PDB file of C-alpha atoms in Angstrom:
ATOM      1  CA  UNK F   1     141.105  -5.394-126.736  1.00 97.00           C
ATOM      2  CA  UNK F   2     137.432  -6.173-125.793  1.00 97.00           C
ATOM      3  CA  UNK F   3     137.132  -7.880-129.223  1.00 97.00           C
ATOM      4  CA  UNK F   4     140.354  -9.864-128.398  1.00 97.00           C
ATOM      5  CA  UNK F   5     138.719 -11.023-125.086  1.00 97.00           C
ATOM      6  CA  UNK F   6     135.587 -12.098-126.894  1.00 97.00           C
ATOM      7  CA  UNK F   7     137.832 -14.147-129.302  1.00 97.00           C
ATOM      8  CA  UNK F   8     139.676 -15.619-126.415  1.00 97.00           C
ATOM      9  CA  UNK F   9     136.525 -16.941-124.915  1.00 96.00           C
ATOM     10  CA  UNK F  10     136.154 -19.248-127.852  1.00 95.00           C
ATOM     11  CA  UNK F  11     139.157 -21.247-126.850  1.00 93.00           C
ATOM     12  CA  UNK F  12     138.907 -24.109-124.217  1.00 91.00           C
ATOM     13  CA  UNK F  13     138.828 -23.000-120.537  1.00 88.00           C
ATOM     14  CA  UNK F  14     140.430 -26.393-119.389  1.00 90.00           C
ATOM     15  CA  UNK F  15     143.881 -27.685-120.163  1.00 89.00           C
ATOM     16  CA  UNK F  16     147.456 -26.205-119.728  1.00 90.00           C
ATOM     17  CA  UNK F  17     147.168 -23.167-122.009  1.00 89.00           C
ATOM     18  CA  UNK F  18     145.369 -19.965-121.440  1.00 93.00           C
ATOM     19  CA  UNK F  19     142.585 -18.633-123.363  1.00 95.00           C
ATOM     20  CA  UNK F  20     143.994 -15.918-125.660  1.00 96.00           C
ATOM     21  CA  UNK F  21     142.668 -13.696-128.333  1.00 97.00           C
ATOM     22  CA  UNK F  22     144.418 -11.441-130.994  1.00 97.00           C
ATOM     23  CA  UNK F  23     143.293  -8.733-133.245  1.00 97.00           C
ATOM     24  CA  UNK F  24     145.533  -7.355-136.059  1.00 97.00           C
ATOM     25  CA  UNK F  25     145.033  -3.711-136.937  1.00 97.00           C
ATOM     26  CA  UNK F  26     146.430  -1.705-139.963  1.00 95.00           C
ATOM     27  CA  UNK F  27     147.719   1.834-139.812  1.00 94.00           C
ATOM     28  CA  UNK F  28     144.092   3.167-139.982  1.00 95.00           C
ATOM     29  CA  UNK F  29     142.955   1.143-137.069  1.00 94.00           C
ATOM     30  CA  UNK F  30     140.976  -1.173-139.323  1.00 95.00           C
ATOM     31  CA  UNK F  31     140.730  -4.918-138.230  1.00 96.00           C
ATOM     32  CA  UNK F  32     142.535  -7.007-140.866  1.00 96.00           C
ATOM     33  CA  UNK F  33     142.684 -10.341-139.083  1.00 96.00           C
ATOM     34  CA  UNK F  34     141.667 -12.134-135.805  1.00 96.00           C
ATOM     35  CA  UNK F  35     142.807 -15.207-134.029  1.00 96.00           C
ATOM     36  CA  UNK F  36     142.454 -17.262-130.930  1.00 95.00           C
ATOM     37  CA  UNK F  37     144.064 -20.336-129.306  1.00 94.00           C
ATOM     38  CA  UNK F  38     142.183 -23.471-129.824  1.00 92.00           C
ATOM     39  CA  UNK F  39     143.991 -25.701-127.283  1.00 86.00           C
ATOM     40  CA  UNK F  40     147.379 -27.376-126.621  1.00 83.00           C
ATOM     41  CA  UNK F  41     149.356 -28.120-129.668  1.00 83.00           C
ATOM     42  CA  UNK F  42     147.440 -25.703-131.910  1.00 88.00           C
ATOM     43  CA  UNK F  43     148.730 -22.228-133.128  1.00 91.00           C
ATOM     44  CA  UNK F  44     148.706 -19.550-130.434  1.00 93.00           C
ATOM     45  CA  UNK F  45     146.318 -16.655-130.982  1.00 95.00           C
ATOM     46  CA  UNK F  46     148.924 -14.303-132.501  1.00 95.00           C
ATOM     47  CA  UNK F  47     150.101 -17.092-135.001  1.00 94.00           C
ATOM     48  CA  UNK F  48     146.493 -17.811-135.832  1.00 95.00           C
ATOM     49  CA  UNK F  49     145.905 -14.260-136.740  1.00 96.00           C
ATOM     50  CA  UNK F  50     149.166 -13.881-138.703  1.00 96.00           C
ATOM     51  CA  UNK F  51     148.174 -16.852-140.807  1.00 95.00           C
ATOM     52  CA  UNK F  52     145.210 -14.927-142.165  1.00 96.00           C
ATOM     53  CA  UNK F  53     147.094 -12.033-143.692  1.00 95.00           C
ATOM     54  CA  UNK F  54     149.519 -11.958-146.766  1.00 93.00           C
ATOM     55  CA  UNK F  55     151.907  -9.582-144.924  1.00 94.00           C
ATOM     56  CA  UNK F  56     151.911  -8.194-141.389  1.00 94.00           C
ATOM     57  CA  UNK F  57     154.498  -5.540-141.946  1.00 95.00           C
ATOM     58  CA  UNK F  58     153.603  -2.321-140.063  1.00 95.00           C
ATOM     59  CA  UNK F  59     150.527  -3.847-138.372  1.00 96.00           C
ATOM     60  CA  UNK F  60     149.545  -3.509-134.722  1.00 97.00           C
ATOM     61  CA  UNK F  61     148.759  -6.787-132.754  1.00 97.00           C
ATOM     62  CA  UNK F  62     146.318  -6.397-129.873  1.00 97.00           C
ATOM     63  CA  UNK F  63     146.617  -9.525-127.576  1.00 97.00           C
ATOM     64  CA  UNK F  64     145.000 -10.428-124.269  1.00 97.00           C
ATOM     65  CA  UNK F  65     148.120 -11.942-122.878  1.00 96.00           C
ATOM     66  CA  UNK F  66     151.818 -10.967-123.194  1.00 95.00           C
ATOM     67  CA  UNK F  67     153.190 -12.991-126.195  1.00 94.00           C
ATOM     68  CA  UNK F  68     155.069 -15.983-124.991  1.00 89.00           C
ATOM     69  CA  UNK F  69     158.798 -16.160-125.356  1.00 84.00           C
ATOM     70  CA  UNK F  70     159.457 -19.959-125.185  1.00 74.00           C
ATOM     71  CA  UNK F  71     159.367 -22.896-127.435  1.00 72.00           C
ATOM     72  CA  UNK F  72     156.854 -25.594-126.193  1.00 67.00           C
ATOM     73  CA  UNK F  73     154.679 -27.606-128.567  1.00 67.00           C
ATOM     74  CA  UNK F  74     154.725 -24.475-130.622  1.00 70.00           C
ATOM     75  CA  UNK F  75     157.303 -21.740-131.116  1.00 74.00           C
ATOM     76  CA  UNK F  76     157.564 -18.424-129.350  1.00 87.00           C
ATOM     77  CA  UNK F  77     154.923 -15.922-130.386  1.00 91.00           C
ATOM     78  CA  UNK F  78     157.409 -12.991-129.811  1.00 92.00           C
ATOM     79  CA  UNK F  79     159.612 -14.370-132.553  1.00 92.00           C
ATOM     80  CA  UNK F  80     156.694 -14.901-134.902  1.00 93.00           C
ATOM     81  CA  UNK F  81     155.552 -11.255-134.511  1.00 95.00           C
ATOM     82  CA  UNK F  82     159.126  -9.953-135.018  1.00 95.00           C
ATOM     83  CA  UNK F  83     159.647 -12.101-138.063  1.00 94.00           C
ATOM     84  CA  UNK F  84     156.248 -11.047-139.563  1.00 95.00           C
ATOM     85  CA  UNK F  85     157.275  -7.385-139.377  1.00 94.00           C
ATOM     86  CA  UNK F  86     154.525  -6.294-136.854  1.00 95.00           C
ATOM     87  CA  UNK F  87     155.227  -2.783-135.821  1.00 95.00           C
ATOM     88  CA  UNK F  88     153.421  -2.513-132.460  1.00 96.00           C
ATOM     89  CA  UNK F  89     152.111  -4.993-129.860  1.00 97.00           C
ATOM     90  CA  UNK F  90     149.477  -3.950-127.350  1.00 97.00           C
ATOM     91  CA  UNK F  91     148.693  -6.524-124.534  1.00 97.00           C
ATOM     92  CA  UNK F  92     146.515  -6.631-121.409  1.00 97.00           C
ATOM     93  CA  UNK F  93     148.283  -8.847-118.801  1.00 96.00           C
ATOM     94  CA  UNK F  94     151.762  -9.985-118.314  1.00 94.00           C
ATOM     95  CA  UNK F  95     152.491 -13.671-118.542  1.00 92.00           C
ATOM     96  CA  UNK F  96     153.394 -14.911-114.879  1.00 90.00           C
ATOM     97  CA  UNK F  97     154.995 -18.179-116.312  1.00 82.00           C
ATOM     98  CA  UNK F  98     158.570 -18.774-115.320  1.00 79.00           C
ATOM     99  CA  UNK F  99     159.411 -20.141-118.717  1.00 76.00           C
ATOM    100  CA  UNK F 100     156.913 -18.328-121.039  1.00 76.00           C
ATOM    101  CA  UNK F 101     157.297 -14.756-119.750  1.00 78.00           C
ATOM    102  CA  UNK F 102     159.635 -12.325-121.391  1.00 87.00           C
ATOM    103  CA  UNK F 103     158.005 -11.766-124.629  1.00 90.00           C
ATOM    104  CA  UNK F 104     157.489  -7.987-124.180  1.00 93.00           C
ATOM    105  CA  UNK F 105     161.312  -7.570-123.470  1.00 93.00           C
ATOM    106  CA  UNK F 106     162.134  -9.527-126.584  1.00 92.00           C
ATOM    107  CA  UNK F 107     159.759  -7.382-128.702  1.00 94.00           C
ATOM    108  CA  UNK F 108     161.185  -4.139-127.393  1.00 95.00           C
ATOM    109  CA  UNK F 109     164.702  -5.404-127.989  1.00 94.00           C
ATOM    110  CA  UNK F 110     163.654  -6.068-131.580  1.00 94.00           C
ATOM    111  CA  UNK F 111     162.553  -2.462-131.914  1.00 94.00           C
ATOM    112  CA  UNK F 112     158.819  -2.914-131.626  1.00 95.00           C
ATOM    113  CA  UNK F 113     156.528  -0.459-129.925  1.00 95.00           C
ATOM    114  CA  UNK F 114     155.038  -2.350-126.874  1.00 96.00           C
ATOM    115  CA  UNK F 115     152.101  -1.119-124.778  1.00 96.00           C
ATOM    116  CA  UNK F 116     151.066  -3.131-121.774  1.00 96.00           C
ATOM    117  CA  UNK F 117     148.103  -3.020-119.310  1.00 96.00           C
ATOM    118  CA  UNK F 118     145.186  -2.093-121.710  1.00 97.00           C
ATOM    119  CA  UNK F 119     141.979  -3.424-119.952  1.00 97.00           C
ATOM    120  CA  UNK F 120     144.293  -5.159-117.522  1.00 97.00           C
ATOM    121  CA  UNK F 121     141.546  -5.645-114.907  1.00 96.00           C
ATOM    122  CA  UNK F 122     139.050  -7.101-117.265  1.00 97.00           C
ATOM    123  CA  UNK F 123     141.649  -9.461-118.757  1.00 97.00           C
ATOM    124  CA  UNK F 124     142.925 -10.435-115.378  1.00 96.00           C
ATOM    125  CA  UNK F 125     139.324 -11.369-114.272  1.00 95.00           C
ATOM    126  CA  UNK F 126     138.716 -13.237-117.448  1.00 96.00           C
ATOM    127  CA  UNK F 127     141.903 -15.355-117.058  1.00 95.00           C
ATOM    128  CA  UNK F 128     141.892 -15.441-113.266  1.00 95.00           C
ATOM    129  CA  UNK F 129     142.032 -19.249-112.789  1.00 95.00           C
ATOM    130  CA  UNK F 130     144.962 -19.759-115.342  1.00 95.00           C
ATOM    131  CA  UNK F 131     146.834 -16.744-114.071  1.00 95.00           C
ATOM    132  CA  UNK F 132     146.488 -17.778-110.363  1.00 95.00           C
ATOM    133  CA  UNK F 133     147.390 -21.409-111.139  1.00 96.00           C
ATOM    134  CA  UNK F 134     150.503 -20.377-113.065  1.00 94.00           C
ATOM    135  CA  UNK F 135     151.516 -18.009-110.347  1.00 93.00           C
ATOM    136  CA  UNK F 136     151.142 -20.412-107.476  1.00 94.00           C
ATOM    137  CA  UNK F 137     152.256 -23.582-109.384  1.00 95.00           C
ATOM    138  CA  UNK F 138     149.176 -25.462-108.246  1.00 96.00           C
ATOM    139  CA  UNK F 139     145.659 -25.829-109.787  1.00 97.00           C
ATOM    140  CA  UNK F 140     143.027 -23.173-109.194  1.00 97.00           C
ATOM    141  CA  UNK F 141     140.849 -24.820-106.519  1.00 98.00           C
ATOM    142  CA  UNK F 142     137.021 -24.438-106.458  1.00 97.00           C
ATOM    143  CA  UNK F 143     135.116 -25.929-103.555  1.00 97.00           C
ATOM    144  CA  UNK F 144     131.435 -26.817-103.963  1.00 96.00           C
ATOM    145  CA  UNK F 145     128.923 -27.929-101.457  1.00 93.00           C
ATOM    146  CA  UNK F 146     125.109 -27.973-101.222  1.00 92.00           C
ATOM    147  CA  UNK F 147     123.382 -27.346 -98.002  1.00 93.00           C
ATOM    148  CA  UNK F 148     120.177 -26.428 -96.368  1.00 93.00           C
ATOM    149  CA  UNK F 149     119.548 -22.849 -95.159  1.00 92.00           C
ATOM    150  CA  UNK F 150     120.828 -23.855 -91.751  1.00 91.00           C
ATOM    151  CA  UNK F 151     124.042 -25.116 -93.202  1.00 91.00           C
ATOM    152  CA  UNK F 152     123.427 -28.809 -93.105  1.00 90.00           C
ATOM    153  CA  UNK F 153     124.744 -31.166 -95.830  1.00 88.00           C
ATOM    154  CA  UNK F 154     122.697 -34.141 -94.707  1.00 85.00           C
ATOM    155  CA  UNK F 155     119.742 -35.179 -92.331  1.00 83.00           C
ATOM    156  CA  UNK F 156     120.218 -36.889 -89.021  1.00 83.00           C
ATOM    157  CA  UNK F 157     120.201 -40.389 -90.745  1.00 81.00           C
ATOM    158  CA  UNK F 158     122.888 -39.235 -93.163  1.00 77.00           C
ATOM    159  CA  UNK F 159     120.639 -38.940 -96.205  1.00 76.00           C
ATOM    160  CA  UNK F 160     121.566 -36.120 -98.552  1.00 74.00           C
ATOM    161  CA  UNK F 161     119.993 -36.910-101.925  1.00 75.00           C
ATOM    162  CA  UNK F 162     118.629 -34.548-102.888  1.00 82.00           C
ATOM    163  CA  UNK F 163     118.942 -31.389-100.790  1.00 86.00           C
ATOM    164  CA  UNK F 164     119.031 -29.240-103.872  1.00 92.00           C
ATOM    165  CA  UNK F 165     116.794 -29.332-107.054  1.00 90.00           C
ATOM    166  CA  UNK F 166     117.292 -30.437-110.443  1.00 90.00           C
ATOM    167  CA  UNK F 167     118.449 -27.015-111.858  1.00 93.00           C
ATOM    168  CA  UNK F 168     121.180 -26.827-109.200  1.00 92.00           C
ATOM    169  CA  UNK F 169     122.312 -30.415-109.910  1.00 91.00           C
ATOM    170  CA  UNK F 170     122.566 -29.674-113.638  1.00 92.00           C
ATOM    171  CA  UNK F 171     124.616 -26.566-113.031  1.00 92.00           C
ATOM    172  CA  UNK F 172     126.985 -28.820-110.946  1.00 91.00           C
ATOM    173  CA  UNK F 173     127.468 -31.041-114.000  1.00 93.00           C
ATOM    174  CA  UNK F 174     128.275 -28.095-116.145  1.00 93.00           C
ATOM    175  CA  UNK F 175     130.796 -26.879-113.572  1.00 94.00           C
ATOM    176  CA  UNK F 176     132.379 -30.352-113.454  1.00 93.00           C
ATOM    177  CA  UNK F 177     132.944 -30.149-117.127  1.00 93.00           C
ATOM    178  CA  UNK F 178     134.598 -26.755-116.958  1.00 93.00           C
ATOM    179  CA  UNK F 179     137.381 -28.277-114.749  1.00 95.00           C
ATOM    180  CA  UNK F 180     140.301 -30.482-115.474  1.00 95.00           C
ATOM    181  CA  UNK F 181     139.885 -32.697-112.348  1.00 96.00           C
ATOM    182  CA  UNK F 182     137.333 -33.452-109.724  1.00 96.00           C
ATOM    183  CA  UNK F 183     138.576 -34.226-106.207  1.00 96.00           C
ATOM    184  CA  UNK F 184     136.868 -36.421-103.669  1.00 94.00           C
ATOM    185  CA  UNK F 185     137.931 -38.108-100.496  1.00 92.00           C
ATOM    186  CA  UNK F 186     138.018 -41.932 -99.878  1.00 91.00           C
ATOM    187  CA  UNK F 187     135.058 -41.415 -97.434  1.00 88.00           C
ATOM    188  CA  UNK F 188     132.714 -40.079-100.116  1.00 88.00           C
ATOM    189  CA  UNK F 189     133.694 -42.982-102.390  1.00 91.00           C
ATOM    190  CA  UNK F 190     132.972 -45.602 -99.709  1.00 89.00           C
ATOM    191  CA  UNK F 191     129.792 -43.903 -98.442  1.00 84.00           C
ATOM    192  CA  UNK F 192     128.273 -42.628-101.607  1.00 85.00           C
ATOM    193  CA  UNK F 193     129.893 -44.498-104.542  1.00 88.00           C
ATOM    194  CA  UNK F 194     129.675 -41.470-106.927  1.00 88.00           C
ATOM    195  CA  UNK F 195     130.272 -41.684-110.619  1.00 91.00           C
ATOM    196  CA  UNK F 196     131.653 -38.142-110.796  1.00 91.00           C
ATOM    197  CA  UNK F 197     130.796 -37.873-114.552  1.00 92.00           C
ATOM    198  CA  UNK F 198     129.622 -34.595-116.220  1.00 92.00           C
ATOM    199  CA  UNK F 199     126.181 -35.336-117.704  1.00 92.00           C
ATOM    200  CA  UNK F 200     123.610 -33.454-119.628  1.00 90.00           C
ATOM    201  CA  UNK F 201     119.863 -32.862-119.073  1.00 87.00           C
ATOM    202  CA  UNK F 202     118.988 -36.318-120.447  1.00 84.00           C
ATOM    203  CA  UNK F 203     121.748 -38.095-118.513  1.00 86.00           C
ATOM    204  CA  UNK F 204     124.151 -38.260-121.510  1.00 92.00           C
ATOM    205  CA  UNK F 205     127.924 -37.801-120.939  1.00 92.00           C
ATOM    206  CA  UNK F 206     129.149 -34.366-121.846  1.00 90.00           C
ATOM    207  CA  UNK F 207     132.038 -33.956-124.242  1.00 89.00           C
ATOM    208  CA  UNK F 208     134.325 -32.677-121.511  1.00 90.00           C
ATOM    209  CA  UNK F 209     134.879 -34.929-118.547  1.00 93.00           C
ATOM    210  CA  UNK F 210     137.022 -34.078-115.429  1.00 94.00           C
ATOM    211  CA  UNK F 211     139.589 -36.635-114.273  1.00 95.00           C
ATOM    212  CA  UNK F 212     138.461 -38.057-110.888  1.00 95.00           C
ATOM    213  CA  UNK F 213     141.123 -37.768-108.191  1.00 95.00           C
ATOM    214  CA  UNK F 214     140.641 -39.639-104.874  1.00 95.00           C
ATOM    215  CA  UNK F 215     142.377 -38.116-101.896  1.00 95.00           C
ATOM    216  CA  UNK F 216     143.096 -40.365 -98.879  1.00 93.00           C
ATOM    217  CA  UNK F 217     145.236 -43.282 -97.926  1.00 92.00           C
ATOM    218  CA  UNK F 218     142.615 -46.096 -98.268  1.00 93.00           C
ATOM    219  CA  UNK F 219     142.366 -48.014-101.586  1.00 92.00           C
ATOM    220  CA  UNK F 220     138.852 -47.641-103.036  1.00 92.00           C
ATOM    221  CA  UNK F 221     136.878 -50.745-103.698  1.00 91.00           C
ATOM    222  CA  UNK F 222     137.266 -52.589-106.953  1.00 92.00           C
ATOM    223  CA  UNK F 223     133.493 -52.295-107.412  1.00 92.00           C
ATOM    224  CA  UNK F 224     133.353 -48.554-107.251  1.00 92.00           C
ATOM    225  CA  UNK F 225     131.630 -46.727-109.959  1.00 93.00           C
ATOM    226  CA  UNK F 226     134.707 -44.550-110.563  1.00 93.00           C
ATOM    227  CA  UNK F 227     136.398 -47.436-112.229  1.00 94.00           C
ATOM    228  CA  UNK F 228     133.970 -47.012-115.070  1.00 92.00           C
ATOM    229  CA  UNK F 229     134.538 -43.333-115.390  1.00 94.00           C
ATOM    230  CA  UNK F 230     135.550 -42.430-119.141  1.00 93.00           C
ATOM    231  CA  UNK F 231     138.715 -40.788-117.916  1.00 93.00           C
ATOM    232  CA  UNK F 232     139.546 -43.586-115.400  1.00 91.00           C
ATOM    233  CA  UNK F 233     140.413 -42.627-111.779  1.00 93.00           C
ATOM    234  CA  UNK F 234     143.622 -41.529-110.030  1.00 93.00           C
ATOM    235  CA  UNK F 235     144.271 -42.593-106.359  1.00 93.00           C
ATOM    236  CA  UNK F 236     146.716 -40.306-104.590  1.00 94.00           C
ATOM    237  CA  UNK F 237     147.261 -42.632-101.590  1.00 92.00           C
ATOM    238  CA  UNK F 238     147.850 -39.355 -99.640  1.00 94.00           C
ATOM    239  CA  UNK F 239     146.184 -36.731 -97.696  1.00 93.00           C
ATOM    240  CA  UNK F 240     149.012 -34.049 -98.160  1.00 96.00           C
ATOM    241  CA  UNK F 241     146.933 -31.545-100.091  1.00 97.00           C
ATOM    242  CA  UNK F 242     149.822 -29.222-101.022  1.00 96.00           C
ATOM    243  CA  UNK F 243     151.896 -32.023-102.422  1.00 96.00           C
ATOM    244  CA  UNK F 244     148.962 -33.449-104.335  1.00 97.00           C
ATOM    245  CA  UNK F 245     148.162 -30.108-105.822  1.00 97.00           C
ATOM    246  CA  UNK F 246     151.769 -29.482-106.846  1.00 96.00           C
ATOM    247  CA  UNK F 247     151.862 -32.983-108.540  1.00 95.00           C
ATOM    248  CA  UNK F 248     148.558 -32.268-110.305  1.00 96.00           C
ATOM    249  CA  UNK F 249     149.968 -29.003-111.693  1.00 96.00           C
ATOM    250  CA  UNK F 250     152.968 -30.859-113.027  1.00 94.00           C
ATOM    251  CA  UNK F 251     150.518 -33.275-114.851  1.00 94.00           C
ATOM    252  CA  UNK F 252     148.846 -30.414-116.539  1.00 93.00           C
ATOM    253  CA  UNK F 253     145.897 -29.846-114.243  1.00 95.00           C
ATOM    254  CA  UNK F 254     145.042 -26.275-113.927  1.00 96.00           C
ATOM    255  CA  UNK F 255     141.506 -26.307-112.533  1.00 97.00           C
ATOM    256  CA  UNK F 256     140.479 -28.668-109.696  1.00 97.00           C
ATOM    257  CA  UNK F 257     136.923 -28.916-108.525  1.00 97.00           C
ATOM    258  CA  UNK F 258     136.580 -30.232-105.040  1.00 96.00           C
ATOM    259  CA  UNK F 259     133.276 -32.108-104.447  1.00 89.00           C
ATOM    260  CA  UNK F 260     134.146 -34.372-101.653  1.00 76.00           C
ATOM    261  CA  UNK F 261     132.000 -33.848 -98.661  1.00 84.00           C
ATOM    262  CA  UNK F 262     132.556 -31.879 -95.346  1.00 90.00           C
ATOM    263  CA  UNK F 263     135.866 -33.582 -94.416  1.00 91.00           C
ATOM    264  CA  UNK F 264     137.762 -32.814 -97.668  1.00 93.00           C
ATOM    265  CA  UNK F 265     136.114 -29.360 -98.188  1.00 94.00           C
ATOM    266  CA  UNK F 266     136.917 -28.346 -94.531  1.00 94.00           C
ATOM    267  CA  UNK F 267     140.621 -29.647 -95.087  1.00 94.00           C
ATOM    268  CA  UNK F 268     140.950 -27.373 -98.172  1.00 96.00           C
ATOM    269  CA  UNK F 269     139.501 -24.329 -96.413  1.00 95.00           C
ATOM    270  CA  UNK F 270     141.711 -24.807 -93.278  1.00 94.00           C
ATOM    271  CA  UNK F 271     144.833 -25.063 -95.453  1.00 94.00           C
ATOM    272  CA  UNK F 272     143.938 -21.870 -97.242  1.00 94.00           C
ATOM    273  CA  UNK F 273     143.955 -23.668-100.603  1.00 96.00           C
ATOM    274  CA  UNK F 274     140.475 -22.407-101.832  1.00 96.00           C
ATOM    275  CA  UNK F 275     140.321 -19.863-104.667  1.00 97.00           C
ATOM    276  CA  UNK F 276     136.600 -19.969-105.287  1.00 97.00           C
ATOM    277  CA  UNK F 277     133.526 -21.295-103.325  1.00 97.00           C
ATOM    278  CA  UNK F 278     130.304 -22.473-104.978  1.00 97.00           C
ATOM    279  CA  UNK F 279     127.708 -22.771-102.309  1.00 95.00           C
ATOM    280  CA  UNK F 280     124.264 -24.139-103.259  1.00 95.00           C
ATOM    281  CA  UNK F 281     121.577 -23.275-100.732  1.00 96.00           C
ATOM    282  CA  UNK F 282     118.179 -25.028-100.652  1.00 95.00           C
ATOM    283  CA  UNK F 283     115.237 -23.386 -98.790  1.00 94.00           C
ATOM    284  CA  UNK F 284     114.950 -26.259 -96.315  1.00 93.00           C
ATOM    285  CA  UNK F 285     115.866 -26.768 -92.631  1.00 92.00           C
ATOM    286  CA  UNK F 286     117.405 -29.906 -91.393  1.00 89.00           C
ATOM    287  CA  UNK F 287     118.892 -29.168 -87.988  1.00 90.00           C
ATOM    288  CA  UNK F 288     121.298 -31.672 -86.410  1.00 89.00           C
ATOM    289  CA  UNK F 289     125.020 -31.728 -86.529  1.00 88.00           C
ATOM    290  CA  UNK F 290     125.758 -32.724 -90.144  1.00 89.00           C
ATOM    291  CA  UNK F 291     127.279 -29.520 -91.173  1.00 91.00           C
ATOM    292  CA  UNK F 292     128.442 -28.732 -94.697  1.00 89.00           C
ATOM    293  CA  UNK F 293     131.742 -27.527 -93.217  1.00 90.00           C
ATOM    294  CA  UNK F 294     133.533 -28.803 -90.086  1.00 89.00           C
ATOM    295  CA  UNK F 295     136.467 -27.489 -88.145  1.00 90.00           C
ATOM    296  CA  UNK F 296     138.524 -25.078 -90.126  1.00 89.00           C
ATOM    297  CA  UNK F 297     140.821 -23.787 -87.273  1.00 90.00           C
ATOM    298  CA  UNK F 298     138.562 -20.781 -86.361  1.00 90.00           C
ATOM    299  CA  UNK F 299     138.085 -20.448 -82.629  1.00 89.00           C
ATOM    300  CA  UNK F 300     137.180 -16.773 -82.434  1.00 90.00           C
ATOM    301  CA  UNK F 301     134.686 -14.752 -84.622  1.00 91.00           C
ATOM    302  CA  UNK F 302     137.610 -12.374 -85.365  1.00 89.00           C
ATOM    303  CA  UNK F 303     139.551 -15.188 -87.016  1.00 88.00           C
ATOM    304  CA  UNK F 304     136.677 -16.005 -89.408  1.00 89.00           C
ATOM    305  CA  UNK F 305     137.676 -16.647 -93.064  1.00 90.00           C
ATOM    306  CA  UNK F 306     136.485 -13.505 -94.829  1.00 93.00           C
ATOM    307  CA  UNK F 307     134.809 -14.031 -98.173  1.00 94.00           C
ATOM    308  CA  UNK F 308     133.600 -11.720-100.875  1.00 95.00           C
ATOM    309  CA  UNK F 309     130.372 -12.739-102.682  1.00 96.00           C
ATOM    310  CA  UNK F 310     130.892 -12.231-106.522  1.00 95.00           C
ATOM    311  CA  UNK F 311     127.608 -13.582-107.864  1.00 96.00           C
ATOM    312  CA  UNK F 312     124.186 -14.746-106.668  1.00 97.00           C
ATOM    313  CA  UNK F 313     122.080 -16.940-108.979  1.00 95.00           C
ATOM    314  CA  UNK F 314     118.566 -18.339-108.593  1.00 96.00           C
ATOM    315  CA  UNK F 315     118.280 -21.910-109.686  1.00 95.00           C
ATOM    316  CA  UNK F 316     114.714 -23.085-109.422  1.00 93.00           C
ATOM    317  CA  UNK F 317     113.987 -22.737-105.783  1.00 94.00           C
ATOM    318  CA  UNK F 318     117.666 -22.845-104.813  1.00 95.00           C
ATOM    319  CA  UNK F 319     120.406 -20.062-104.666  1.00 97.00           C
ATOM    320  CA  UNK F 320     123.886 -20.419-105.933  1.00 97.00           C
ATOM    321  CA  UNK F 321     126.398 -18.108-104.068  1.00 97.00           C
ATOM    322  CA  UNK F 322     129.831 -17.724-105.679  1.00 96.00           C
ATOM    323  CA  UNK F 323     132.393 -16.343-103.315  1.00 96.00           C
ATOM    324  CA  UNK F 324     136.254 -15.888-103.115  1.00 96.00           C
ATOM    325  CA  UNK F 325     138.675 -15.103-100.359  1.00 95.00           C
ATOM    326  CA  UNK F 326     138.933 -11.423 -99.544  1.00 89.00           C
ATOM    327  CA  UNK F 327     142.755 -11.907 -99.858  1.00 82.00           C
ATOM    328  CA  UNK F 328     143.770 -13.713-102.948  1.00 75.00           C
ATOM    329  CA  UNK F 329     146.336 -16.666-102.493  1.00 66.00           C
ATOM    330  CA  UNK F 330     149.771 -15.510-103.444  1.00 54.00           C
ATOM    331  CA  UNK F 331     149.185 -11.864-102.800  1.00 52.00           C
TER     332      UNK F 331
END
């Protein structure tokens, strides 16, 4: 199963489909084939592995996710495993999808031996974003901000470039590329005129670009840099975050990166719609009232939004804190 998870990581992290890996074993436990999913419209991991053997009769399939049981752009993996003559299927995590789930039951009905939950915790953590998005019916939301040690996102005159150093800024570009969409408010577009592209060290465009989404009721200027974005730009014309996220999920967006300033970040936090926080801290003191986060509905310290820090990383002279809510959304 650990090998299957390694294979799964070869697949794209963005897009509608999960990252899935599959290992086929013979009766002696020897690996005879491996496969992984390479993106929407390509063979799923199980089918990819099956295509590499002359016969799969009597084999065991070890898969990171319960084999799907529906026909989308490809056929159901459960049927492919049954037809191929696989004897046993071992998987880590159940598929939470309302249409794709049910593969385990189909396999058992066909007489296959099915074992679930192997390395479930590791596989759930690996696929956390996709699993949570599928369960909630909205994209996995990451909120990012950069601030001084005293929590300021800008100086008294409004200047904010650059609070953090080059290493932090490059990491942000990599994180942009790891998401399907990047969300900003109209205020950020009017005030900062960002390009919101994902760029490399030399300023070149990375292969993966998030779709810019502008949240707010105002139309952005025709001269905004966002109109030159390689993916174009989508204006929501709305501030209803839950409706926007539901619609984005329906459009195939599974990972949303919020990089829109204190107003938008605070709105997501207040609404309880944040699944992951990326907080860049620069060893600077700015003072003043330009806080990285504004009112989130907390009036008493006992009502504070409790977070759990999952990683700490040094980037040059800065620190990146990765955190998540103590209570996962949907639990």
